[in-house]
CSV table of C-alpha atoms and ligand atoms in Angstrom, one decimal:
chain,number,residue,atom,x,y,z
A,25,UNK,CA,61.2,130.5,35.1
A,26,UNK,CA,60.5,128.7,31.7
A,27,UNK,CA,58.1,126.5,33.0
A,28,UNK,CA,54.3,127.3,33.1
A,29,UNK,CA,52.2,125.1,35.1
A,30,UNK,CA,49.4,123.9,33.0
A,31,UNK,CA,46.0,124.6,34.5
A,32,UNK,CA,42.8,122.5,35.0
A,33,UNK,CA,41.4,124.6,32.3
A,34,UNK,CA,44.0,123.2,29.9
A,35,UNK,CA,43.2,119.7,31.1
A,36,UNK,CA,39.5,120.5,30.6
A,37,UNK,CA,40.1,121.7,27.4
A,38,UNK,CA,41.9,118.8,26.0
A,39,UNK,CA,39.6,116.3,27.4
A,40,UNK,CA,36.6,118.2,26.3
A,41,UNK,CA,35.1,118.5,30.0
A,42,UNK,CA,33.1,121.6,29.9
A,43,UNK,CA,32.8,122.4,33.6
A,44,UNK,CA,36.1,123.8,34.7
A,45,UNK,CA,37.5,122.6,37.9
A,46,UNK,CA,35.0,119.7,38.0
A,47,UNK,CA,36.2,117.1,40.4
A,48,UNK,CA,37.9,114.2,38.7
A,49,UNK,CA,36.1,111.4,40.5
A,50,UNK,CA,32.7,112.8,39.7
A,51,UNK,CA,33.7,113.0,35.9
A,52,UNK,CA,34.8,109.4,36.1
A,53,UNK,CA,31.8,108.0,37.8
A,54,UNK,CA,29.7,110.1,35.6
A,55,UNK,CA,31.1,108.6,32.5
A,56,UNK,CA,30.8,105.1,34.0
A,57,UNK,CA,27.1,105.8,34.6
A,58,UNK,CA,26.6,107.2,31.1
A,59,UNK,CA,28.3,103.9,29.6
A,60,UNK,CA,25.8,101.8,31.4
A,61,UNK,CA,22.8,104.0,30.1
A,62,UNK,CA,24.3,103.5,26.7
A,63,UNK,CA,24.6,99.8,26.8
A,64,UNK,CA,28.3,99.9,26.9
A,65,UNK,CA,30.3,97.5,29.4
A,66,UNK,CA,30.1,99.1,33.0
A,67,UNK,CA,33.8,99.5,33.5
A,68,UNK,CA,33.5,99.8,37.3
A,69,UNK,CA,33.0,95.9,37.4
A,70,UNK,CA,36.0,95.3,35.1
A,71,UNK,CA,38.3,97.7,37.0
A,72,UNK,CA,41.7,97.2,38.8
A,73,UNK,CA,41.9,95.9,42.5
A,74,UNK,CA,41.3,98.3,45.1
A,75,UNK,CA,44.5,99.9,46.2
A,76,UNK,CA,46.3,99.2,42.7
A,77,UNK,CA,49.1,101.7,42.6
A,78,UNK,CA,49.4,104.1,39.5
A,79,UNK,CA,52.6,105.9,39.0
A,80,UNK,CA,55.0,107.1,36.2
A,81,UNK,CA,58.7,106.6,35.8
A,82,UNK,CA,61.8,108.2,34.8
A,83,UNK,CA,65.7,107.9,35.1
A,84,UNK,CA,68.3,110.3,36.4
A,85,UNK,CA,70.5,110.7,33.3
A,86,UNK,CA,67.5,110.8,31.0
A,87,UNK,CA,65.9,113.9,32.8
A,88,UNK,CA,68.2,115.6,35.4
A,89,UNK,CA,70.8,117.4,33.6
A,90,UNK,CA,73.0,119.4,36.0
A,91,UNK,CA,76.0,117.0,35.2
A,92,UNK,CA,78.3,119.2,36.9
A,93,UNK,CA,76.4,120.2,40.0
A,94,UNK,CA,77.4,119.6,43.6
A,95,UNK,CA,80.4,117.6,42.8
A,96,UNK,CA,78.8,114.8,40.5
A,97,UNK,CA,81.3,112.7,38.8
A,98,UNK,CA,81.1,111.6,35.3
A,99,UNK,CA,79.2,108.7,34.1
A,100,UNK,CA,79.8,106.3,31.3
A,101,UNK,CA,76.9,107.9,29.5
A,102,UNK,CA,78.4,111.4,29.6
A,103,UNK,CA,81.6,110.0,28.1
A,104,UNK,CA,79.6,107.9,25.5
A,105,UNK,CA,77.4,110.8,24.4
A,106,UNK,CA,80.2,113.2,24.2
A,107,UNK,CA,81.9,110.5,21.8
A,108,UNK,CA,81.2,111.5,18.2
A,109,UNK,CA,78.9,109.2,16.3
A,110,UNK,CA,77.1,107.5,19.2
A,111,UNK,CA,73.8,109.6,19.5
A,112,UNK,CA,71.6,110.0,16.5
A,113,UNK,CA,70.9,113.6,16.8
A,114,UNK,CA,74.5,114.4,18.3
A,115,UNK,CA,72.8,115.5,21.6
A,116,UNK,CA,73.7,114.6,25.1
A,117,UNK,CA,72.0,115.0,28.4
A,118,UNK,CA,74.0,117.8,30.0
A,119,UNK,CA,70.8,119.6,30.6
A,120,UNK,CA,68.3,117.2,29.3
A,121,UNK,CA,64.9,118.2,31.1
A,122,UNK,CA,66.6,120.1,33.7
A,123,UNK,CA,64.6,118.2,36.4
A,124,UNK,CA,67.4,118.8,38.8
A,125,UNK,CA,66.1,122.4,39.0
A,126,UNK,CA,62.5,121.8,38.0
A,127,UNK,CA,61.6,118.9,40.3
A,128,UNK,CA,59.0,120.7,42.3
A,129,UNK,CA,57.0,121.4,39.1
A,130,UNK,CA,57.5,118.0,37.9
A,131,UNK,CA,56.0,116.7,41.0
A,132,UNK,CA,53.0,118.9,40.3
A,133,UNK,CA,52.7,117.1,37.0
A,134,UNK,CA,52.5,113.7,38.6
A,135,UNK,CA,50.0,114.9,41.1
A,136,UNK,CA,47.9,116.4,38.3
A,137,UNK,CA,47.5,112.9,36.7
A,138,UNK,CA,46.2,111.5,40.0
A,139,UNK,CA,49.2,109.3,40.3
A,140,UNK,CA,50.3,108.2,44.0
A,141,UNK,CA,53.7,106.6,43.1
A,142,UNK,CA,56.9,107.6,41.2
A,143,UNK,CA,59.7,105.5,40.1
A,144,UNK,CA,63.0,107.5,39.7
A,145,UNK,CA,66.6,106.6,39.7
A,146,UNK,CA,69.6,107.7,41.7
A,147,UNK,CA,72.8,108.7,39.8
A,148,UNK,CA,75.6,106.7,41.3
A,149,UNK,CA,78.1,109.3,40.2
A,150,UNK,CA,76.3,112.0,42.3
A,151,UNK,CA,76.7,109.9,45.3
A,152,UNK,CA,80.3,108.4,44.7
A,153,UNK,CA,81.9,110.4,42.0
A,154,UNK,CA,84.8,107.9,42.0
A,155,UNK,CA,82.5,104.9,42.1
A,156,UNK,CA,83.9,103.8,45.6
A,157,UNK,CA,85.7,105.6,48.5
A,158,UNK,CA,84.3,108.5,50.3
A,159,UNK,CA,80.7,109.7,49.5
A,160,UNK,CA,80.2,113.0,47.9
A,161,UNK,CA,78.9,115.1,50.9
A,162,UNK,CA,76.3,116.7,48.7
A,163,UNK,CA,75.5,113.6,46.7
A,164,UNK,CA,72.0,112.9,48.0
A,165,UNK,CA,71.0,116.5,48.6
A,166,UNK,CA,69.2,116.6,45.4
A,167,UNK,CA,67.3,113.2,46.3
A,168,UNK,CA,66.5,114.5,49.7
A,169,UNK,CA,64.9,117.5,48.4
A,170,UNK,CA,63.0,115.4,45.9
A,171,UNK,CA,61.9,112.9,48.5
A,172,UNK,CA,60.6,115.9,50.7
A,173,UNK,CA,58.6,117.2,47.8
A,174,UNK,CA,57.2,113.8,46.8
A,175,UNK,CA,56.1,113.2,50.6
A,176,UNK,CA,54.6,116.6,50.8
A,177,UNK,CA,52.5,115.7,47.6
A,178,UNK,CA,51.5,112.2,48.9
A,179,UNK,CA,53.7,110.4,46.2
A,180,UNK,CA,55.2,107.1,47.3
A,181,UNK,CA,58.9,106.9,46.1
A,182,UNK,CA,60.1,103.8,44.4
A,183,UNK,CA,64.0,104.4,43.8
A,184,UNK,CA,66.2,102.5,41.2
A,185,UNK,CA,69.6,102.2,42.2
A,186,UNK,CA,71.2,101.6,38.8
A,187,UNK,CA,69.6,103.0,35.5
A,188,UNK,CA,72.9,102.7,33.5
A,189,UNK,CA,74.9,105.9,34.6
A,190,UNK,CA,77.9,103.9,36.0
A,191,UNK,CA,80.7,106.3,37.4
A,192,UNK,CA,83.3,106.5,34.6
A,193,UNK,CA,86.0,106.0,37.2
A,194,UNK,CA,84.9,102.5,37.6
A,195,UNK,CA,85.1,101.9,33.9
A,196,UNK,CA,88.5,103.3,33.7
A,197,UNK,CA,89.7,101.5,36.8
A,198,UNK,CA,88.2,98.0,36.6
A,199,UNK,CA,86.5,97.8,33.1
A,200,UNK,CA,83.2,98.4,34.7
A,201,UNK,CA,80.9,95.4,34.7
A,202,UNK,CA,83.5,93.2,33.1
A,203,UNK,CA,85.0,92.9,36.7
A,204,UNK,CA,83.3,91.8,39.7
A,205,UNK,CA,84.9,94.7,41.5
A,206,UNK,CA,82.1,96.8,40.0
A,207,UNK,CA,79.5,94.4,41.6
A,208,UNK,CA,81.0,94.9,44.9
A,209,UNK,CA,81.2,98.8,44.4
A,210,UNK,CA,77.6,98.6,43.5
A,211,UNK,CA,76.7,96.8,46.9
A,212,UNK,CA,78.6,99.5,48.8
A,213,UNK,CA,76.7,102.3,47.0
A,214,UNK,CA,73.5,100.5,47.7
A,215,UNK,CA,74.2,100.2,51.3
A,216,UNK,CA,75.1,103.9,51.5
A,217,UNK,CA,71.9,104.9,49.8
A,218,UNK,CA,69.5,102.4,51.8
A,219,UNK,CA,71.1,103.7,55.0
A,220,UNK,CA,70.5,107.4,54.2
A,221,UNK,CA,67.2,107.1,52.2
A,222,UNK,CA,65.6,104.1,53.9
A,223,UNK,CA,63.7,106.2,56.3
A,224,UNK,CA,61.6,107.5,53.3
A,225,UNK,CA,62.1,105.0,50.5
A,226,UNK,CA,60.4,101.7,51.3
A,227,UNK,CA,60.8,100.2,47.7
A,228,UNK,CA,64.1,99.8,46.0
A,229,UNK,CA,64.9,98.5,42.5
A,230,UNK,CA,68.5,97.3,42.1
A,231,UNK,CA,69.3,97.4,38.5
A,232,UNK,CA,67.2,98.5,35.5
A,233,UNK,CA,67.1,96.0,32.6
A,234,UNK,CA,70.1,93.9,33.1
A,235,UNK,CA,69.8,92.5,29.8
A,236,UNK,CA,69.7,95.7,27.9
A,237,UNK,CA,72.7,97.0,29.4
A,238,UNK,CA,74.6,93.7,28.9
A,239,UNK,CA,73.6,93.4,25.2
A,240,UNK,CA,73.4,97.0,24.0
A,241,UNK,CA,76.3,98.2,26.2
A,242,UNK,CA,78.8,95.3,26.0
A,243,UNK,CA,77.6,93.2,23.0
A,244,UNK,CA,76.2,95.6,20.3
A,245,UNK,CA,78.2,98.7,21.7
A,246,UNK,CA,75.1,100.9,21.0
A,247,UNK,CA,74.6,102.0,24.5
A,248,UNK,CA,77.5,103.1,27.0
A,249,UNK,CA,80.2,101.9,27.6
A,250,UNK,CA,80.1,101.0,23.8
A,251,UNK,CA,81.8,97.8,24.1
A,252,UNK,CA,81.6,94.8,21.6
A,253,UNK,CA,82.8,91.9,23.7
A,254,UNK,CA,83.5,88.4,22.8
A,255,UNK,CA,80.7,85.8,23.7
A,256,UNK,CA,82.5,84.7,26.7
A,257,UNK,CA,83.3,88.0,27.9
A,258,UNK,CA,79.7,89.0,27.4
A,259,UNK,CA,78.5,86.1,29.5
A,260,UNK,CA,81.0,87.2,32.3
A,261,UNK,CA,79.5,90.7,32.1
A,262,UNK,CA,76.0,89.2,32.5
A,263,UNK,CA,77.1,87.1,35.4
A,264,UNK,CA,78.8,90.2,37.2
A,265,UNK,CA,75.5,92.2,36.7
A,266,UNK,CA,73.4,89.5,38.2
A,267,UNK,CA,75.9,89.3,41.0
A,268,UNK,CA,75.8,93.0,41.6
A,269,UNK,CA,72.0,92.7,41.8
A,270,UNK,CA,72.3,89.9,44.7
A,271,UNK,CA,75.1,91.7,46.6
A,272,UNK,CA,72.9,94.9,46.5
A,273,UNK,CA,69.8,92.9,47.7
A,274,UNK,CA,71.8,91.8,50.6
A,275,UNK,CA,73.3,95.3,51.2
A,276,UNK,CA,70.2,97.0,51.3
A,277,UNK,CA,68.7,94.5,53.8
A,278,UNK,CA,71.7,94.8,56.0
A,279,UNK,CA,71.8,98.7,56.0
A,280,UNK,CA,68.1,99.5,55.4
A,281,UNK,CA,65.4,99.6,57.9
A,282,UNK,CA,63.4,96.7,58.9
A,283,UNK,CA,60.4,96.2,56.3
A,284,UNK,CA,62.5,97.6,53.3
A,285,UNK,CA,61.4,96.0,50.1
A,286,UNK,CA,63.7,95.2,47.2
A,287,UNK,CA,63.7,93.6,43.7
A,288,UNK,CA,65.0,93.9,40.2
A,289,UNK,CA,63.4,95.9,37.5
A,290,UNK,CA,63.8,93.6,34.4
A,291,UNK,CA,62.8,93.7,30.8
A,292,UNK,CA,62.2,89.9,30.7
A,293,UNK,CA,62.4,88.4,27.3
A,294,UNK,CA,58.6,88.1,26.6
A,295,UNK,CA,57.4,84.9,25.2
A,296,UNK,CA,53.7,84.9,24.0
A,297,UNK,CA,51.7,81.8,23.0
A,298,UNK,CA,50.9,82.5,19.3
A,299,UNK,CA,47.6,80.9,19.9
A,300,UNK,CA,46.3,80.3,23.4
A,301,UNK,CA,46.2,76.5,23.5
A,302,UNK,CA,47.4,74.6,26.5
A,303,UNK,CA,50.4,73.2,24.6
A,304,UNK,CA,51.5,76.7,23.5
A,305,UNK,CA,51.1,78.2,26.8
A,306,UNK,CA,53.3,75.7,28.4
A,307,UNK,CA,55.7,76.2,25.5
A,308,UNK,CA,55.8,79.9,26.2
A,309,UNK,CA,56.4,79.4,29.8
A,310,UNK,CA,59.4,77.0,28.9
A,311,UNK,CA,60.9,79.6,26.5
A,312,UNK,CA,60.4,82.4,29.1
A,313,UNK,CA,62.5,80.4,31.4
A,314,UNK,CA,65.3,79.5,29.0
A,315,UNK,CA,65.5,82.8,27.2
A,316,UNK,CA,65.8,84.6,30.7
A,317,UNK,CA,68.4,82.1,32.0
A,318,UNK,CA,71.1,84.6,32.8
A,319,UNK,CA,68.6,87.1,34.4
A,320,UNK,CA,65.3,86.3,36.2
A,321,UNK,CA,66.0,82.6,36.0
A,322,UNK,CA,69.2,82.5,37.8
A,323,UNK,CA,67.9,85.3,40.2
A,324,UNK,CA,64.9,83.3,41.2
A,325,UNK,CA,66.2,79.6,41.0
A,326,UNK,CA,69.9,80.1,42.0
A,327,UNK,CA,71.1,78.1,39.0
A,328,UNK,CA,71.8,78.5,35.4
A,329,UNK,CA,69.7,76.2,33.3
A,330,UNK,CA,71.4,72.9,31.8
A,331,UNK,CA,70.5,74.3,28.2
A,332,UNK,CA,72.1,77.6,29.1
A,333,UNK,CA,75.4,76.0,30.3
A,334,UNK,CA,75.5,73.3,27.5
A,335,UNK,CA,74.9,76.2,24.9
A,336,UNK,CA,77.6,78.4,26.5
A,337,UNK,CA,80.0,75.4,26.4
A,338,UNK,CA,83.6,76.7,27.3
A,339,UNK,CA,82.1,80.4,27.2
A,340,UNK,CA,80.1,79.8,30.3
A,341,UNK,CA,80.7,82.5,33.0
A,342,UNK,CA,83.1,81.6,35.5
A,343,UNK,CA,81.3,81.3,38.9
A,344,UNK,CA,80.9,79.6,42.2
A,345,UNK,CA,78.1,78.1,44.2
A,346,UNK,CA,78.5,81.0,46.7
A,347,UNK,CA,77.8,83.5,43.7
A,348,UNK,CA,74.6,81.7,42.9
A,349,UNK,CA,73.4,81.9,46.4
A,350,UNK,CA,74.0,85.5,46.3
A,351,UNK,CA,72.4,86.1,42.9
A,352,UNK,CA,69.3,84.3,44.3
A,353,UNK,CA,69.0,86.2,47.6
A,354,UNK,CA,65.4,86.3,48.4
A,355,UNK,CA,63.6,89.4,46.9
A,356,UNK,CA,60.2,91.0,47.9
A,357,UNK,CA,58.9,91.7,44.2
A,358,UNK,CA,59.8,91.4,40.7
A,359,UNK,CA,59.7,94.6,38.6
A,360,UNK,CA,58.8,94.1,34.8
A,361,UNK,CA,59.5,96.6,32.2
A,362,UNK,CA,56.9,95.6,29.5
A,363,UNK,CA,57.0,97.1,26.0
A,364,UNK,CA,56.5,94.5,23.5
A,365,UNK,CA,56.3,90.8,22.4
A,366,UNK,CA,59.9,89.5,22.0
A,367,UNK,CA,58.7,86.1,20.6
A,368,UNK,CA,55.5,84.4,19.6
A,369,UNK,CA,55.9,80.8,20.6
A,370,UNK,CA,54.5,77.6,19.1
A,371,UNK,CA,54.8,74.2,20.8
A,372,UNK,CA,57.1,71.9,18.7
A,373,UNK,CA,58.4,68.4,19.0
A,374,UNK,CA,62.0,69.3,19.4
A,375,UNK,CA,64.6,69.4,22.0
A,376,UNK,CA,63.5,72.6,23.3
A,377,UNK,CA,59.9,71.9,23.1
A,378,UNK,CA,59.1,75.3,21.2
A,379,UNK,CA,59.6,77.2,18.2
A,380,UNK,CA,60.1,80.9,18.1
A,381,UNK,CA,58.0,82.3,15.1
A,382,UNK,CA,60.0,84.7,13.0
A,383,UNK,CA,58.2,88.0,12.8
A,384,UNK,CA,56.8,88.9,9.5
A,385,UNK,CA,58.2,92.0,7.8
A,386,UNK,CA,54.5,93.2,7.9
A,387,UNK,CA,54.3,93.2,11.6
A,388,UNK,CA,53.4,96.8,12.7
A,389,UNK,CA,55.7,98.9,14.8
A,390,UNK,CA,55.2,102.2,16.7
A,391,UNK,CA,57.1,105.3,16.0
A,392,UNK,CA,60.5,103.7,17.2
A,393,UNK,CA,61.2,100.9,14.5
A,394,UNK,CA,62.0,98.5,17.4
A,395,UNK,CA,58.8,98.9,19.3
A,396,UNK,CA,56.3,96.2,18.0
A,397,UNK,CA,53.0,96.6,19.6
A,398,UNK,CA,51.8,93.4,21.1
A,399,UNK,CA,49.4,94.2,24.0
A,400,UNK,CA,49.2,90.7,25.1
A,401,UNK,CA,52.6,90.9,26.5
A,402,UNK,CA,51.1,92.9,29.4
A,403,UNK,CA,49.1,89.7,30.3
A,404,UNK,CA,51.6,86.9,29.6
A,405,UNK,CA,54.9,88.3,30.9
A,406,UNK,CA,53.6,88.9,34.5
A,407,UNK,CA,51.6,85.6,34.2
A,408,UNK,CA,54.5,83.6,33.4
A,409,UNK,CA,56.6,85.1,36.0
A,410,UNK,CA,54.1,84.5,38.6
A,411,UNK,CA,53.5,80.9,37.4
A,412,UNK,CA,57.0,79.8,36.8
A,413,UNK,CA,58.6,81.2,39.9
A,414,UNK,CA,55.7,81.6,42.4
A,415,UNK,CA,56.2,85.0,42.6
A,416,UNK,CA,53.8,87.0,44.9
A,417,UNK,CA,54.3,90.6,44.2
A,418,UNK,CA,54.9,92.1,40.7
A,419,UNK,CA,55.1,95.8,39.7
A,420,UNK,CA,55.1,96.9,36.2
A,421,UNK,CA,58.0,99.2,36.2
A,422,UNK,CA,57.7,100.5,32.8
A,423,UNK,CA,55.2,100.5,29.9
A,424,UNK,CA,54.9,103.2,27.2
A,425,UNK,CA,55.6,104.3,23.6
A,426,UNK,CA,57.4,107.1,21.7
A,427,UNK,CA,55.3,109.0,19.1
A,428,UNK,CA,55.9,111.7,16.7
A,429,UNK,CA,53.9,114.0,18.9
A,430,UNK,CA,53.4,117.1,16.6
A,431,UNK,CA,51.1,119.8,17.7
A,432,UNK,CA,47.9,120.1,15.8
A,433,UNK,CA,46.7,123.6,14.5
A,434,UNK,CA,45.1,124.3,18.0
A,435,UNK,CA,48.4,123.6,19.6
A,436,UNK,CA,47.3,120.3,21.3
A,437,UNK,CA,49.3,117.1,20.8
A,438,UNK,CA,46.7,114.6,20.1
A,439,UNK,CA,48.8,111.6,20.6
A,440,UNK,CA,46.1,109.0,19.9
A,441,UNK,CA,48.6,106.4,18.9
A,442,UNK,CA,50.0,106.5,22.3
A,443,UNK,CA,46.5,106.3,23.7
A,444,UNK,CA,45.7,103.4,21.5
A,445,UNK,CA,48.9,101.6,22.6
A,446,UNK,CA,48.4,102.2,26.3
A,447,UNK,CA,44.5,101.2,26.2
A,448,UNK,CA,45.3,98.1,24.8
A,449,UNK,CA,48.1,97.3,27.1
A,450,UNK,CA,46.0,98.3,30.1
A,451,UNK,CA,43.3,96.0,29.0
A,452,UNK,CA,45.6,93.1,29.0
A,453,UNK,CA,46.9,94.1,32.4
A,454,UNK,CA,43.2,94.4,33.7
A,455,UNK,CA,42.8,90.9,32.3
A,456,UNK,CA,45.9,89.7,34.4
A,457,UNK,CA,44.8,91.3,37.8
A,458,UNK,CA,41.2,90.2,37.3
A,459,UNK,CA,42.5,86.6,36.9
A,460,UNK,CA,44.5,87.0,40.0
A,461,UNK,CA,48.1,87.5,38.7
A,462,UNK,CA,49.5,89.5,41.5
A,463,UNK,CA,50.5,92.9,39.9
A,464,UNK,CA,50.2,95.5,42.5
A,465,UNK,CA,51.0,98.6,40.4
A,466,UNK,CA,51.9,100.1,37.2
A,467,UNK,CA,54.4,102.8,36.2
A,468,UNK,CA,54.0,104.5,32.9
A,469,UNK,CA,57.1,105.3,30.9
A,470,UNK,CA,57.4,108.1,30.9
A,471,UNK,CA,56.4,111.0,32.9
A,472,UNK,CA,57.9,113.4,30.3
A,473,UNK,CA,59.9,113.5,27.3
A,474,UNK,CA,63.6,112.8,27.9
A,475,UNK,CA,66.9,111.9,26.6
A,476,UNK,CA,66.2,108.6,24.8
A,477,UNK,CA,69.8,107.2,25.1
A,478,UNK,CA,71.2,106.6,21.6
A,479,UNK,CA,68.1,108.1,20.0
A,480,UNK,CA,68.9,111.3,21.7
A,481,UNK,CA,65.7,113.6,21.9
A,482,UNK,CA,64.2,112.1,18.6
A,483,UNK,CA,62.1,109.6,20.5
A,484,UNK,CA,59.5,111.1,22.8
A,485,UNK,CA,58.2,108.8,25.3
A,486,UNK,CA,56.3,111.3,27.6
A,487,UNK,CA,52.9,112.1,28.9
A,488,UNK,CA,54.1,115.5,29.0
A,489,UNK,CA,55.8,117.1,26.1
A,490,UNK,CA,59.2,118.8,26.9
A,491,UNK,CA,60.5,121.8,24.8
A,492,UNK,CA,64.2,121.1,25.3
A,493,UNK,CA,65.1,124.7,24.5
A,494,UNK,CA,62.8,126.4,27.0
A,495,UNK,CA,62.2,123.4,29.2
A,496,UNK,CA,58.6,124.0,29.0
A,497,UNK,CA,56.2,121.0,29.9
A,498,UNK,CA,52.9,120.7,28.1
A,499,UNK,CA,50.4,117.9,28.6
A,500,UNK,CA,49.6,115.7,25.6
A,501,UNK,CA,46.3,114.2,25.1
A,502,UNK,CA,47.6,110.9,26.6
A,503,UNK,CA,48.0,112.7,30.0
A,504,UNK,CA,44.3,113.2,30.1
A,505,UNK,CA,43.8,109.5,29.1
A,506,UNK,CA,46.1,108.5,32.2
A,507,UNK,CA,44.3,110.7,34.5
A,508,UNK,CA,40.9,109.4,33.5
A,509,UNK,CA,42.0,105.9,33.9
A,510,UNK,CA,43.6,106.6,37.3
A,511,UNK,CA,40.5,108.3,38.4
A,512,UNK,CA,38.1,105.5,37.4
A,513,UNK,CA,40.6,102.8,38.4
A,514,UNK,CA,39.6,101.1,34.9
A,515,UNK,CA,40.9,101.5,31.3
A,516,UNK,CA,39.5,104.8,30.0
B,2,PNW,C1,63.7,101.1,28.4
B,2,PNW,N1,63.2,96.5,23.8
B,2,PNW,O1,64.6,100.6,27.5
B,2,PNW,C2,64.5,101.9,29.4
B,2,PNW,O2,64.5,101.4,30.9
B,2,PNW,C3,64.3,103.4,29.5
B,2,PNW,O3,65.5,103.9,30.0
B,2,PNW,C4,63.9,103.7,28.0
B,2,PNW,O4,64.0,105.2,27.9
B,2,PNW,C5,62.7,103.1,27.5
B,2,PNW,O5,62.5,101.6,27.9
B,2,PNW,C6,62.4,103.3,26.3
B,2,PNW,O6,63.2,102.9,25.3
B,2,PNW,C7,64.1,99.6,26.6
B,2,PNW,O7,63.9,96.6,22.9
B,2,PNW,C8,64.6,99.7,25.4
B,2,PNW,O8,62.3,95.7,24.2
B,2,PNW,C9,64.3,98.6,24.5
B,2,PNW,C10,63.7,97.6,24.9
B,2,PNW,C11,63.0,97.6,26.2
B,2,PNW,C12,63.3,98.6,27.0
């Protein structure tokens, strides 16, 4: 077994806690008392609401490996990653972090953080290798084992049904999301999973990041299935994906138990008031509604905005009134993946009522060139969503950053860049909850390093470092930061 369970001693060493095995809570409150004595703010009065849910997130293709186990079919990501020139380090996720075999140890990693919830995704091609038809009898075995292990360790499961690993068979037969046959197949798969796992999974996310799978997968061709469609085809894909979400919401309600809760996990286009004036805040709200027209806006309003349809013109997606009713089926919560500001917004006297400020070349970025830190996104995105659509329950379904994560001479990965990023985002999340924005929980991306899509293994997002040769997991300093934050229920 390559995995070595890290000990409390290792945690104590990297946090500098002297007493081995010191209970976490007493460490947390001890520091808070110390803070008071030192004249620092008492974080106990600036913490998160009681019962705030702390968790970590992963997705199936990025960590599981075992792509040929128990009758799993191929996904579009297997095919894409095995196509030359698609992945920057020429890797694939055939074994990834081998979570399929190491899940028990991985549940212990979550537990060591003090996390109480885990967001994972189910691989559709494990369940329906051909996308539709007869389910694979062994298709849910792995998830049954995982759910038992989570339950035995007091971890609440949050399951994502689609985190981009579409069965290749659906791509071959129907052109994947270019056809509404795929939207319907998704609902059948969702019904099957909700029926089988709904006794233990109370929270389902339908689709992870509709916008990224539409744009990167079907517009830019940078993600599977690697298509570069025309504007009209792309808008149809966007509509079919939204339709798939709505059909799945209905299927989960029809086949899951009473009380099952369901919503999307979307990376809303984030619009930040450049300066916090009432006019800019209003402009940022209008921008949020327009720039998410094909995603959250249609899901929550049941219509495409006038500006979206006008701008699309003849390229507008073909749809019926019934489609819009399905897409806007009532949901129980909105999941939001928040990584960065997409736009800083200034109020303007123009038709739209806002200007999107261009990003100056000097704007900083994290290790990944695309990841511009703007921690205030963690305040504004949930606030806009709650305000615009009167949403009462929000989960932050992803937030985190990659880093270079090189071990220091003493072997520790002092990822203080990740800690800086997280501390600032969580401070803005605390601002949101303290003002009554209804965020119920936070899932940090990611529990461990994984296959970062077209960046292969070159971008590491984990709290735990993974040696992809030996599959050994090692906590980074940020794991201690997160553990301390969870223990205090306040930003550490
Ligand atoms: C998410 N952006 O992707 C995905 O849900 C994860 O699977 C992925 O590993 C993680 O974030 C890190 O990339 C995103 O440009 C990619 O704003 C890009 C953006 C947001 C999310």
